Coordinates of C-alpha atoms in Angstrom, one line a residue:
Chain A
M1 CA 32.0 79.9 65.2
T2 CA 32.6 76.8 65.9
Y3 CA 36.0 75.5 64.7
E4 CA 36.1 72.1 62.8
L5 CA 39.5 70.2 64.3
H6 CA 40.2 66.8 62.2
Y7 CA 43.1 65.1 63.7
W8 CA 43.6 61.3 64.4
P9 CA 41.4 60.5 67.5
M10 CA 42.9 58.0 69.2
I11 CA 47.2 60.1 69.5
Q12 CA 47.4 63.5 70.9
G13 CA 49.8 63.8 67.4
R14 CA 50.7 67.7 66.0
G15 CA 46.9 67.8 66.3
E16 CA 47.4 68.2 70.6
F17 CA 48.8 71.7 69.7
V18 CA 46.4 72.4 68.1
R19 CA 44.0 71.5 71.1
L20 CA 46.0 73.2 73.6
A21 CA 45.4 76.5 71.8
L22 CA 42.4 76.2 71.4
E23 CA 41.3 74.7 74.9
Q24 CA 43.3 77.7 76.5
A25 CA 41.2 80.1 74.3
G26 CA 38.3 78.6 75.4
A27 CA 37.7 78.2 72.0
D28 CA 34.2 77.3 70.1
Y29 CA 35.5 73.8 68.7
I30 CA 34.6 70.1 67.4
D31 CA 37.6 67.3 67.9
V32 CA 35.3 65.9 64.5
A33 CA 37.2 62.6 64.8
R34 CA 36.6 61.7 67.8
L35 CA 33.0 62.1 67.3
P36 CA 31.1 59.3 66.7
H37 CA 30.9 57.4 63.4
E38 CA 27.5 58.5 62.8
A39 CA 28.1 62.2 63.4
G40 CA 30.7 61.7 61.2
G41 CA 33.7 61.0 63.2
G42 CA 36.4 58.3 62.4
I43 CA 39.5 58.2 60.1
E44 CA 37.9 57.0 57.4
A45 CA 35.2 60.3 57.3
M46 CA 38.6 62.5 57.9
M47 CA 40.5 61.1 55.7
D48 CA 37.8 61.0 52.7
R49 CA 37.3 64.9 53.9
L50 CA 41.0 65.1 53.6
E51 CA 40.9 63.9 49.8
D52 CA 37.8 65.4 48.2
E53 CA 38.7 69.2 49.4
P54 CA 38.2 70.6 45.9
L55 CA 40.8 72.6 45.6
R56 CA 43.4 73.1 48.5
P57 CA 43.4 69.7 49.9
P58 CA 46.3 70.0 53.5
F59 CA 49.0 67.3 53.1
A60 CA 48.2 65.5 56.4
P61 CA 46.0 65.6 59.4
P62 CA 45.7 68.1 61.8
F63 CA 43.8 70.7 59.2
L64 CA 41.3 73.3 61.0
K65 CA 38.1 74.2 59.1
D66 CA 36.9 77.9 59.7
G67 CA 34.0 78.8 58.4
D68 CA 35.0 77.8 54.2
L69 CA 38.5 78.0 55.0
V70 CA 40.1 74.6 54.9
I71 CA 44.4 75.0 56.9
G72 CA 46.8 72.5 57.0
Q73 CA 50.0 72.6 59.3
T74 CA 50.3 72.5 62.6
A75 CA 52.0 75.7 62.3
A76 CA 49.4 77.4 59.6
I77 CA 46.7 76.7 62.1
L78 CA 48.1 78.7 64.9
L79 CA 49.6 81.3 63.2
H80 CA 45.5 81.9 61.6
L81 CA 43.8 81.2 65.6
G82 CA 46.5 83.4 67.1
P83 CA 44.5 87.0 66.8
R84 CA 41.5 85.5 66.4
I85 CA 41.6 83.8 69.9
G86 CA 43.8 86.4 71.5
L87 CA 46.6 83.9 71.7
V88 CA 49.0 86.2 70.3
G89 CA 49.9 89.8 70.7
A90 CA 48.9 92.1 68.9
S91 CA 52.4 93.8 66.6
E92 CA 53.2 92.6 63.7
A93 CA 56.7 91.9 65.7
D94 CA 55.6 89.7 68.1
R95 CA 53.4 87.8 65.3
I96 CA 55.9 86.5 63.3
W97 CA 58.9 86.3 66.7
T98 CA 55.5 84.1 68.4
H99 CA 55.3 81.7 65.3
Q100 CA 59.5 81.6 64.7
I101 CA 59.2 80.1 68.4
Q102 CA 56.2 77.6 67.4
L103 CA 58.3 77.1 63.7
T104 CA 61.0 76.0 66.1
V105 CA 59.7 74.3 68.6
A106 CA 57.9 71.9 64.9
D107 CA 61.4 71.3 64.4
M108 CA 62.1 70.0 67.4
V109 CA 58.8 67.9 67.4
A110 CA 60.2 66.3 64.2
E111 CA 63.3 65.4 65.6
A112 CA 61.8 63.6 68.9
H113 CA 59.4 61.9 66.0
D114 CA 62.5 60.8 64.0
T115 CA 64.2 59.4 67.4
H116 CA 61.7 56.7 67.0
H117 CA 61.9 56.3 63.5
P118 CA 64.7 57.1 61.6
V119 CA 64.8 55.6 58.6
G120 CA 61.0 55.2 57.6
V121 CA 57.3 56.6 58.9
G122 CA 56.2 53.0 56.7
L123 CA 58.2 50.9 59.0
T124 CA 57.6 50.2 62.7
Y125 CA 60.3 50.9 65.3
E126 CA 61.6 47.4 65.5
D127 CA 62.1 47.6 62.0
Q128 CA 64.6 50.5 62.7
K129 CA 65.7 49.7 66.4
P130 CA 69.1 49.6 65.9
E131 CA 69.2 53.1 64.2
A132 CA 66.8 54.7 67.0
A133 CA 69.0 53.5 69.5
R134 CA 71.6 55.7 67.8
R135 CA 69.3 58.6 66.6
A136 CA 68.2 58.4 70.1
R137 CA 71.5 58.9 72.0
D138 CA 72.3 62.3 69.7
F139 CA 69.0 63.6 70.7
R140 CA 69.6 63.3 74.0
E141 CA 73.3 64.2 74.0
T142 CA 72.7 67.5 71.7
R143 CA 69.5 68.1 70.3
I144 CA 67.5 68.3 73.6
P145 CA 70.2 70.6 75.4
K146 CA 70.4 72.8 71.9
F147 CA 66.9 73.4 71.9
F148 CA 66.6 74.2 75.7
G149 CA 69.3 76.2 75.6
W150 CA 67.1 78.2 72.6
F151 CA 64.2 78.5 74.8
E152 CA 66.0 79.2 78.3
R153 CA 67.7 82.7 76.6
V154 CA 64.1 83.2 75.0
L155 CA 62.3 83.0 78.4
A156 CA 65.7 84.8 79.6
R157 CA 66.2 87.8 77.4
N158 CA 62.3 88.6 77.3
P159 CA 62.0 92.1 78.4
A160 CA 58.3 90.9 79.9
G161 CA 60.0 88.7 82.1
P162 CA 60.6 84.7 82.1
G163 CA 56.8 83.7 82.4
H164 CA 55.9 83.7 79.0
L165 CA 57.7 83.5 76.0
V166 CA 56.7 87.1 73.8
G167 CA 55.7 89.6 76.2
G168 CA 53.8 90.0 79.0
A169 CA 50.4 87.2 77.9
V170 CA 49.7 83.4 77.2
S171 CA 50.5 83.1 73.2
Y172 CA 50.4 79.8 71.1
A173 CA 54.1 79.8 72.1
D174 CA 53.2 78.9 75.7
T175 CA 50.7 76.5 75.4
S176 CA 53.4 74.4 72.7
L177 CA 56.3 74.5 74.1
F178 CA 54.7 73.5 77.8
Q179 CA 53.5 70.2 75.5
L180 CA 57.2 69.6 74.2
V181 CA 58.3 68.9 78.1
E182 CA 55.2 67.3 78.4
G183 CA 56.2 65.2 75.2
L184 CA 59.8 64.6 76.1
R185 CA 59.6 64.4 79.5
Y186 CA 57.1 61.0 78.9
A187 CA 59.3 59.9 76.8
F188 CA 62.7 60.9 77.8
P189 CA 62.5 61.3 81.4
N190 CA 65.9 60.9 82.0
A191 CA 67.3 63.5 79.8
T192 CA 64.8 65.8 80.2
A193 CA 65.1 65.5 83.7
R194 CA 68.9 66.7 83.0
A195 CA 68.0 68.9 80.8
L196 CA 65.8 71.2 83.0
D197 CA 68.0 70.7 85.8
A198 CA 69.9 73.5 83.7
T199 CA 66.8 75.7 81.7
P200 CA 65.6 76.5 85.3
R201 CA 63.2 79.2 83.5
V202 CA 61.8 76.2 81.2
A203 CA 61.2 74.2 83.8
A204 CA 59.1 76.4 85.5
H205 CA 57.0 78.0 82.3
A206 CA 56.3 74.5 81.7
T207 CA 55.1 73.7 85.1
R208 CA 53.5 77.7 85.4
T209 CA 51.3 76.6 81.7
G210 CA 50.5 73.2 82.8
R211 CA 48.9 75.0 86.7
L212 CA 46.4 78.3 84.4
P213 CA 42.9 77.1 84.7
R214 CA 42.2 76.2 81.6
I215 CA 44.4 74.2 80.7
A216 CA 45.0 72.6 84.1
A217 CA 41.1 72.1 83.2
Y218 CA 41.8 70.4 80.4
L219 CA 44.1 67.8 81.4
A220 CA 42.3 66.6 84.3
S221 CA 39.3 66.0 81.2
E222 CA 38.5 63.0 79.0
R223 CA 39.4 65.4 76.6
R224 CA 43.0 65.0 76.9
M225 CA 44.3 61.4 75.6
P226 CA 47.1 60.0 77.4
F227 CA 50.7 59.5 75.7
S228 CA 50.9 56.3 74.0
E229 CA 53.9 54.5 72.2
D230 CA 51.6 55.2 68.9
G231 CA 52.3 58.6 69.1
I232 CA 55.1 61.6 68.6
F233 CA 56.3 60.8 71.7
R234 CA 57.5 57.4 72.9
R235 CA 58.0 55.6 75.5
Y236 CA 60.9 52.8 74.8
R237 CA 63.7 52.3 77.9
E238 CA 66.4 52.1 75.7
L239 CA 66.7 55.1 73.7
D240 CA 66.8 56.8 77.4
P241 CA 68.7 54.6 79.4
G242 CA 69.0 56.6 83.0
Chain B
M1 CA 65.3 99.7 52.5
T2 CA 67.6 96.8 52.0
Y3 CA 66.8 93.4 53.6
E4 CA 70.1 91.9 55.1
L5 CA 70.3 88.6 54.7
H6 CA 72.1 86.2 57.1
Y7 CA 73.5 82.9 55.9
W8 CA 76.1 80.1 55.6
P9 CA 78.3 81.4 52.4
M10 CA 79.2 79.1 51.2
I11 CA 76.2 76.7 50.5
Q12 CA 72.8 77.0 49.3
G13 CA 71.3 75.2 52.1
R14 CA 67.5 77.2 53.6
G15 CA 69.1 80.8 52.7
E16 CA 68.6 79.8 49.1
F17 CA 64.6 79.3 48.9
V18 CA 65.0 82.9 50.3
R19 CA 67.3 84.3 48.6
L20 CA 65.4 82.9 45.5
A21 CA 62.4 84.6 46.8
L22 CA 64.2 87.8 46.7
E23 CA 65.9 87.3 42.9
Q24 CA 61.9 87.2 41.7
A25 CA 61.2 90.1 43.4
G26 CA 63.8 92.4 42.5
A27 CA 64.4 93.5 45.6
D28 CA 67.2 95.4 46.9
Y29 CA 69.2 93.5 49.7
I30 CA 72.7 92.0 50.5
D31 CA 74.2 88.7 51.6
V32 CA 75.8 89.7 54.5
A33 CA 77.9 86.6 54.7
R34 CA 79.5 86.5 51.5
L35 CA 80.6 89.8 52.3
P36 CA 84.2 90.1 52.2
H37 CA 86.0 90.4 56.2
E38 CA 86.1 94.1 56.2
A39 CA 82.6 94.8 55.5
G40 CA 81.1 92.7 58.2
G41 CA 81.0 89.0 56.3
G42 CA 81.9 85.5 57.1
I43 CA 80.9 82.8 59.1
E44 CA 82.5 84.4 62.4
A45 CA 80.2 87.7 61.9
M46 CA 77.3 85.5 61.4
M47 CA 77.1 83.6 64.5
D48 CA 78.4 86.9 66.6
R49 CA 75.3 88.1 65.6
L50 CA 73.3 85.7 65.9
E51 CA 74.3 84.7 69.6
D52 CA 74.6 88.5 70.9
E53 CA 71.1 89.4 69.3
P54 CA 69.9 91.0 72.7
L55 CA 65.8 90.3 72.7
R56 CA 64.6 87.9 69.8
P57 CA 67.6 86.0 68.9
P58 CA 67.0 83.3 66.2
F59 CA 67.4 79.7 66.7
A60 CA 70.0 79.3 63.7
P61 CA 70.7 81.0 60.1
P62 CA 69.1 81.5 57.9
F63 CA 67.9 85.0 59.3
L64 CA 66.8 88.3 57.8
K65 CA 67.3 92.4 58.6
D66 CA 64.2 94.2 58.4
G67 CA 65.2 97.3 59.9
D68 CA 64.5 96.6 63.3
L69 CA 63.3 93.7 62.9
V70 CA 65.3 90.2 63.5
I71 CA 63.7 87.0 61.8
G72 CA 64.8 83.7 62.0
Q73 CA 62.8 80.1 59.9
T74 CA 63.1 80.2 56.7
A75 CA 59.3 79.6 56.5
A76 CA 58.7 82.9 58.7
I77 CA 61.1 84.5 56.5
L78 CA 59.3 84.0 53.4
L79 CA 55.8 85.2 55.4
H80 CA 57.4 88.6 56.1
L81 CA 58.1 89.4 53.6
G82 CA 56.0 88.0 50.4
P83 CA 53.2 90.7 51.5
R84 CA 56.0 93.5 51.1
I85 CA 58.3 92.3 48.0
G86 CA 54.8 91.1 45.6
L87 CA 55.3 87.5 45.9
V88 CA 51.5 86.3 47.5
G89 CA 48.6 87.3 47.0
A90 CA 46.6 89.8 48.9
S91 CA 43.9 87.9 50.2
E92 CA 43.7 86.2 53.9
A93 CA 43.1 83.0 52.2
D94 CA 45.7 83.2 49.8
R95 CA 48.6 84.0 52.6
I96 CA 47.3 81.8 54.3
W97 CA 47.0 78.8 51.8
T98 CA 50.8 79.9 50.2
H99 CA 52.0 79.5 53.5
Q100 CA 51.1 75.8 54.6
I101 CA 52.6 75.0 50.8
Q102 CA 56.4 76.4 51.8
L103 CA 55.1 74.1 55.6
T104 CA 54.9 71.5 53.3
V105 CA 58.0 72.1 51.0
A106 CA 59.7 72.7 54.5
D107 CA 58.9 69.3 55.9
M108 CA 60.3 67.7 52.4
V109 CA 63.7 69.4 52.7
A110 CA 64.2 68.2 56.5
E111 CA 63.9 65.1 55.3
A112 CA 66.0 65.3 52.3
H113 CA 67.9 66.0 54.4
D114 CA 68.1 63.6 56.7
T115 CA 68.6 60.8 54.0
H116 CA 72.4 61.6 54.3
H117 CA 71.6 62.5 58.2
P118 CA 69.2 60.6 59.5
V119 CA 71.1 59.5 62.8
G120 CA 72.8 62.7 64.1
V121 CA 73.7 66.3 62.1
G122 CA 76.7 66.7 64.3
L123 CA 78.1 63.4 62.6
T124 CA 79.7 63.3 59.1
Y125 CA 77.7 61.3 56.2
E126 CA 81.0 59.0 56.6
D127 CA 79.6 58.1 59.9
Q128 CA 76.5 57.2 59.6
K129 CA 75.9 55.3 56.1
P130 CA 74.4 52.0 56.9
E131 CA 71.8 54.3 57.9
A132 CA 71.7 56.3 55.3
A133 CA 71.2 53.7 52.7
R134 CA 68.0 52.5 54.4
R135 CA 66.0 56.4 54.9
A136 CA 67.2 57.3 51.4
R137 CA 65.4 54.5 49.7
D138 CA 62.2 54.8 52.5
F139 CA 62.8 58.5 50.9
R140 CA 63.2 57.9 47.0
E141 CA 60.3 54.9 47.2
T142 CA 57.6 57.0 49.1
R143 CA 58.4 60.1 49.9
I144 CA 59.5 61.5 46.6
P145 CA 56.2 60.0 45.4
K146 CA 53.7 61.2 48.0
F147 CA 54.7 64.4 47.9
F148 CA 54.6 65.4 44.4
G149 CA 51.8 63.8 44.2
W150 CA 50.9 66.0 46.5
F151 CA 52.0 69.0 44.6
E152 CA 50.7 68.2 41.7
R153 CA 47.2 67.6 43.2
V154 CA 47.5 71.6 44.3
L155 CA 48.6 72.6 41.0
A156 CA 45.6 70.6 39.3
R157 CA 43.3 72.4 41.9
N158 CA 44.5 75.6 41.2
P159 CA 41.3 77.1 39.5
A160 CA 43.6 79.6 37.4
G161 CA 45.0 76.8 36.1
P162 CA 48.4 75.0 36.9
G163 CA 50.8 77.5 36.0
H164 CA 51.3 78.8 39.8
L165 CA 50.3 77.1 43.1
V166 CA 48.7 79.8 44.8
G167 CA 46.0 81.6 42.0
G168 CA 47.2 83.6 38.5
A169 CA 50.4 84.8 39.9
V170 CA 53.9 83.8 41.1
S171 CA 54.1 83.3 45.1
Y172 CA 57.3 82.4 46.6
A173 CA 55.7 79.6 46.8
D174 CA 56.9 79.0 43.6
T175 CA 60.1 80.0 43.6
S176 CA 60.4 77.1 46.6
L177 CA 58.9 74.4 44.7
F178 CA 61.1 74.9 42.2
Q179 CA 64.3 74.6 44.3
L180 CA 63.3 71.7 45.9
V181 CA 62.5 70.5 42.7
E182 CA 65.7 70.9 41.4
G183 CA 67.4 70.5 44.6
L184 CA 66.1 66.6 44.3
R185 CA 67.2 66.4 40.6
Y186 CA 70.7 67.2 41.9
A187 CA 70.7 64.5 45.1
F188 CA 68.2 61.8 43.5
P189 CA 68.7 62.3 39.7
N190 CA 66.9 58.4 39.2
A191 CA 63.8 59.2 41.6
T192 CA 63.3 62.1 41.1
A193 CA 63.0 61.4 37.4
R194 CA 60.9 58.8 37.8
A195 CA 58.5 60.1 40.1
L196 CA 58.7 63.6 37.0
D197 CA 56.8 61.4 35.0
A198 CA 54.0 60.9 37.5
T199 CA 53.8 64.2 37.8
P200 CA 53.6 66.1 34.7
R201 CA 52.7 69.2 35.4
V202 CA 54.9 69.3 38.9
A203 CA 57.9 69.0 36.1
A204 CA 56.3 71.8 34.0
H205 CA 56.1 74.4 36.6
A206 CA 59.9 73.7 37.4
T207 CA 61.3 74.6 34.0
R208 CA 58.1 77.2 33.6
T209 CA 59.6 78.7 37.2
G210 CA 63.4 78.4 35.7
R211 CA 62.5 80.1 32.8
L212 CA 61.4 83.2 34.6
P213 CA 63.5 86.0 34.0
R214 CA 65.2 86.7 37.0
I215 CA 65.1 83.6 38.3
A216 CA 67.0 83.1 35.0
A217 CA 69.5 85.6 35.1
Y218 CA 70.2 84.7 39.1
L219 CA 70.8 81.1 38.2
A220 CA 73.3 81.8 35.1
S221 CA 75.4 84.3 37.6
E222 CA 77.9 84.3 40.5
R223 CA 75.5 84.6 42.9
R224 CA 73.6 81.7 42.4
M225 CA 76.5 78.9 44.4
P226 CA 76.5 75.4 42.8
F227 CA 74.9 72.2 44.9
S228 CA 77.7 70.3 46.8
E229 CA 78.4 67.7 49.5
D230 CA 78.3 70.2 52.2
G231 CA 74.4 71.3 51.1
I232 CA 71.1 69.6 52.3
F233 CA 70.7 68.4 48.8
R234 CA 74.3 66.0 48.5
R235 CA 74.1 63.9 45.3
Y236 CA 75.9 60.1 46.7
R237 CA 75.3 57.7 43.7
E238 CA 75.0 54.7 46.4
L239 CA 71.8 56.2 48.3
D240 CA 70.3 56.6 44.5
P241 CA 71.2 53.7 42.6
G242 CA 69.3 53.8 38.7

């Protein structure tokens, strides 16, 4: 069974949360839009597929094709994949808790995005720099500490120890928190370093997750695209002034 | 089995999506924070419970207690409740599709909130009026039509007809879309009326859902709080200028 991931081919973006889960699971998947044009790749083909989906069209990329099933929304994709690729616990309680953590990661991702696009997604960053400066300040000073404090609490209260977010094995919540911390380290290196000083379990969790053999191999491969100022996590010096 | 909903007692907010589902199902539930202080109600008791939750503390209200299980994140609560209260289809495909729609509703709810809080949740609207004016304009002109266009497409492509979002029965996605449209009608009456003119299935869906006997009874009851400028959907004339 080969999973088909459909996402913007030139950025990590939200698709990266799905890529990391598939990589950690060693799952068989194709990153369709990154294929050559002749093989069905490219943005235009992806958007045509989205639009033409006859019954249940996702709102936006990423979307996953699993046989006849087409699933949009990052968190829903991971909810579907989790039990199939062994990245979530077996109990219903573990599954809904893992999903809760994923949805909280998604909330923080959306807020990280809005630091450079507080006014409108159709405008450029240059069109909204004063607003971005204000939003980024609030994000650095209030939101990063609040979210990281919660992740720290979740790790500290895990009866199986702070090595994982849920129980004693890797779940998609772990790979997602790793990506969130990596992205924030890229976009807000100063503010993130300060927040991680106060949340040592979150810092250790990111280090440990990045060293998982399959994650490390993926990060070192050409499949891992670099962070950039076209993605969700963008480094603009003026938004993280030391 | 009595469900316990924990949410800010003075606003509809995100908790309203859970209330509407419970009401439509005729489920047995207590809106705990709205009880008198002596009976465990009030904001302080709610925040203490959130903080003290020993193993799996939700990030924020709303959260649901179902026996020993404590679940935060509106979409996760509805994912859990759906099959238990008969507000989602039986097939896995229906369930993940219903959840996808819920997550897209949640995305739009977050954007509606940010029209009056584009810079920071810790600040008041008065602290960010110029930024709010720009964000609200983009929301009215671009985002409402885009999201409504997608809901229209979902209704139009439902093989069981446009009466429901998924299949031929009411799901929690239906009560959530109803609440979203109601909220937008309150906050942006002009822009929403224009958008609904272009998406007649969405307009008819909201009317029909509001007339479901249990929903109509709830809306007429004292349990339904009014919209207000303390909630997610706020009416500020300057953000919807005709």
